[in-house]
Coordinates of C-alpha atoms in Angstrom, one line a residue:
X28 CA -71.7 -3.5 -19.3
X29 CA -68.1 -4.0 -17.5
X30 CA -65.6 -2.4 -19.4
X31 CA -62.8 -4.7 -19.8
X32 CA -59.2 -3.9 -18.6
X33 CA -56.2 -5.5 -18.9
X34 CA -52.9 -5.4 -16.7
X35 CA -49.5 -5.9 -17.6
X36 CA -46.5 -5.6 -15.3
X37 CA -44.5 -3.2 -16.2
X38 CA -40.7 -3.8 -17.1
X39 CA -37.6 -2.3 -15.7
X40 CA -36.0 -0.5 -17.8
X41 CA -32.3 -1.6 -18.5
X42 CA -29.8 1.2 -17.9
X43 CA -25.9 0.6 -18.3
X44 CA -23.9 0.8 -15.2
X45 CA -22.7 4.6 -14.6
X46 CA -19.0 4.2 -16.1
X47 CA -16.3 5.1 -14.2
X48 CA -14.4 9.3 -14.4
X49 CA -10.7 9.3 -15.0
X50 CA -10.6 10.6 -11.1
X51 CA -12.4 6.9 -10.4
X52 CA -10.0 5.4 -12.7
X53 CA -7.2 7.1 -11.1
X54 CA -8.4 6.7 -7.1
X55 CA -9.2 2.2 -7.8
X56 CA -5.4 2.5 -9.2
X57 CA -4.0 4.6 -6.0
X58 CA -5.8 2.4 -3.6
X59 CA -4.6 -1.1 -5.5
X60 CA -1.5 0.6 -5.5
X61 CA -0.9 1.3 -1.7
X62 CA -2.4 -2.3 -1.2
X63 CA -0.2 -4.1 -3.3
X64 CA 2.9 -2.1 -1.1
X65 CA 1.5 -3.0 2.1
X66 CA 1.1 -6.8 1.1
X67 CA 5.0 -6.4 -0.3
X68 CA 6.0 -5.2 3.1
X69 CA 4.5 -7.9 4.9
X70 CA 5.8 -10.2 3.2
X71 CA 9.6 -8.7 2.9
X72 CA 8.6 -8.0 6.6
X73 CA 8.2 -11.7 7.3
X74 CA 10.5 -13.5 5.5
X75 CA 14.0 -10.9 6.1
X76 CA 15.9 -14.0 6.4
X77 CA 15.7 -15.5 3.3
X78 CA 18.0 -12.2 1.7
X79 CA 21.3 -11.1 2.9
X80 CA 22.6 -7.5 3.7
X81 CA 24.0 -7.6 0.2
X82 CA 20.8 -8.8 -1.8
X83 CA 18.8 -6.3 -0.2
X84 CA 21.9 -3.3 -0.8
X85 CA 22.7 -4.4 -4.7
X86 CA 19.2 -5.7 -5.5
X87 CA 16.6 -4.3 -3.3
X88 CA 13.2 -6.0 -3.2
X89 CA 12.1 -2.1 -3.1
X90 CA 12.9 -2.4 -6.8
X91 CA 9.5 -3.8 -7.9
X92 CA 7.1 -1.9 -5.5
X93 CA 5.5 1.4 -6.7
X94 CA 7.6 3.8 -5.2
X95 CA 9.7 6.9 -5.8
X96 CA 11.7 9.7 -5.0
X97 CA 11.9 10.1 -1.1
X98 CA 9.5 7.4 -0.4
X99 CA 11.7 4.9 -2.1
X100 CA 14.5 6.4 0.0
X101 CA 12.6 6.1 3.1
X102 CA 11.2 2.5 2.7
X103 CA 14.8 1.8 1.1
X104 CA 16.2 2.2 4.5
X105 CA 13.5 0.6 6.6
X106 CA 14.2 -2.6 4.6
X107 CA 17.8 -3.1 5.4
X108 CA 17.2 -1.5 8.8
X109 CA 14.8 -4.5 9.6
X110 CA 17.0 -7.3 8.3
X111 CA 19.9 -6.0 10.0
X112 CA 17.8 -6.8 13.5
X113 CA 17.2 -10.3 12.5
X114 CA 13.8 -10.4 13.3
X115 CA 10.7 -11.5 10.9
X116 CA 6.8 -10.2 11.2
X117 CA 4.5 -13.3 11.9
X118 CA 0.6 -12.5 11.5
X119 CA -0.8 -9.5 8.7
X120 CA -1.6 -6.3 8.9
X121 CA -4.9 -4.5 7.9
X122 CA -6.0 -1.6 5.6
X123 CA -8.6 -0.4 7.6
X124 CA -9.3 2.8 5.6
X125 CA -7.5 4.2 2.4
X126 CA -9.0 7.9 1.5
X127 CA -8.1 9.7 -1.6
X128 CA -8.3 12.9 -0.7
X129 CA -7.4 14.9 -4.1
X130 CA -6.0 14.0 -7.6
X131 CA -4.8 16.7 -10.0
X132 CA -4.9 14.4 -13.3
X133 CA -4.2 17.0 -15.3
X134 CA -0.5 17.6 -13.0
X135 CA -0.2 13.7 -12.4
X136 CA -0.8 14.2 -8.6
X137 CA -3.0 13.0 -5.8
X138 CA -2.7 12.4 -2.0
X139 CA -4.4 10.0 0.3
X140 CA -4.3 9.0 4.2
X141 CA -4.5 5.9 5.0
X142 CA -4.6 3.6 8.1
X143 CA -2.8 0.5 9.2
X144 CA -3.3 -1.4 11.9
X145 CA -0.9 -3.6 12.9
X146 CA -2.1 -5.3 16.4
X147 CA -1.9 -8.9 15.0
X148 CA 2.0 -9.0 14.6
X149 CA 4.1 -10.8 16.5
X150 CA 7.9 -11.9 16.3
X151 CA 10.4 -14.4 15.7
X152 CA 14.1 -14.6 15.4
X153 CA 15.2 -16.6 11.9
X154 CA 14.4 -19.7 13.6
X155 CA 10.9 -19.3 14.1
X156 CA 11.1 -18.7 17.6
X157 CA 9.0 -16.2 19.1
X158 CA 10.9 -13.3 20.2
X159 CA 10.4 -10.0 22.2
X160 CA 11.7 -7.2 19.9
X161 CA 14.0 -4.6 21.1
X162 CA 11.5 -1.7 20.5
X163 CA 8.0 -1.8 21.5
X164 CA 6.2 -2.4 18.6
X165 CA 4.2 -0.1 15.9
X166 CA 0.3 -0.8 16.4
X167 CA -0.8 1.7 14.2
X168 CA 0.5 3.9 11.4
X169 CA -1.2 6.6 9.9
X170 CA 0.3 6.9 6.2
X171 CA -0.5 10.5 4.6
X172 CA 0.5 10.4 1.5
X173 CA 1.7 12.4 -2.0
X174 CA 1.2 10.2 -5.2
X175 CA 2.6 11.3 -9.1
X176 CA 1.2 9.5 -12.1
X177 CA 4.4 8.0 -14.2
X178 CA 3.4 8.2 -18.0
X179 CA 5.7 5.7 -19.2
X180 CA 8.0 3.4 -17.9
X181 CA 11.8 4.3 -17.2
X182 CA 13.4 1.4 -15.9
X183 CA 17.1 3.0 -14.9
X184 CA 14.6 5.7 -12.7
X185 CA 12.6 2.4 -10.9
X186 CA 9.4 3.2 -12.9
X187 CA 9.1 -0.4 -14.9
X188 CA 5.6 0.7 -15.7
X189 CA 3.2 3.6 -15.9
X190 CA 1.2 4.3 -13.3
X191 CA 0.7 5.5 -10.1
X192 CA 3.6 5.7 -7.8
X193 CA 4.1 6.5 -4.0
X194 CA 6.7 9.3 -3.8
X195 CA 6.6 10.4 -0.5
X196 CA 4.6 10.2 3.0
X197 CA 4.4 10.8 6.5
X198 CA 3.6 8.5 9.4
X199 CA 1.6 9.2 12.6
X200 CA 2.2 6.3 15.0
X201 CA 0.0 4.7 17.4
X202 CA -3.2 6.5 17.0
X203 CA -5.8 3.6 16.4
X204 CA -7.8 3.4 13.2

């Protein structure tokens, strides 16, 4: 007599994604961060003409990006450095790596190196006319960074929200990516 067996397929079983650590949290709002800078600096990069010396001394577009302390200094004067040579970026840059390399959550700190390469830019005067810049051009910058987490906002100190804030870095030029 055949003994009779049955098969059944067997389900998966359904697991919840693994949710993300405060370091996770912390790193995805570093690396947004340092994004949303470089995008702010290409476009301040590209469009220099449409502010004056004055706008960019009394109302900096620095004002809005998530910066501090000497980075905010630094990037500060590389703004109104720029639009005094009268020259705008045309192309984009890339993020071609972004590493977090530590976060001290408990003492609102982290650091992170990243790279930027930069071989697409061209220039033009305020015309739109391709131009030859004075300098020879940046086509790579490696950014090494210190980060500090801002628990609340404090508008007169340029913090308008909490968060995650660039206060200062270092740049190594020209070694590619």
């Amino acid at each position: 007599d055949p003994t009779e067996t049955t098969s059944e397929t067997p389900q998966p079983t359904l697991t919840a994604p693994p949710s993300e650590t405060p370091e996770d949290e912390a790193a995805a709002a570093i690396t947004e961060a340092f994004e949303l800078l470089i995008a702010d600096l290409d476009a301040y990069f590209s469009s220099a003409g449409d502010y004056s010396i004055d706008d960019i001394t009394a109302n900096p577009p620095t004002a809005a990006w998530p910066i501090t302390g000497d980075a905010d200094f630094e990037i500060q004067n590389w703004v109104t450095s720029w639009r005094q040579q009268e020259l705008e970026a045309v192309g984009t840059t890339t993020v071609v790596a972004h590493d977090i390399t530590s976060i001290d959550l408990e003492g609102g700190t982290a650091s992170s190196v990243a790279c930027r390469d930069m071989t697409a830019v061209t220039f033009a005067n305020y015309s739109g006319e391709p131009v030859e810049p004075p300098f020879e051009p940046t086509q790579y910058q490696t950014w090494q960074m210190t980060w500090i987490y801002e628990p609340e906002a404090a508008p007169d100190a340029g913090i308008e929200t909490a968060g995650w804030y660039l206060q200062e870095f270092n740049l190594a030029l020209d070694e590619p990516c």
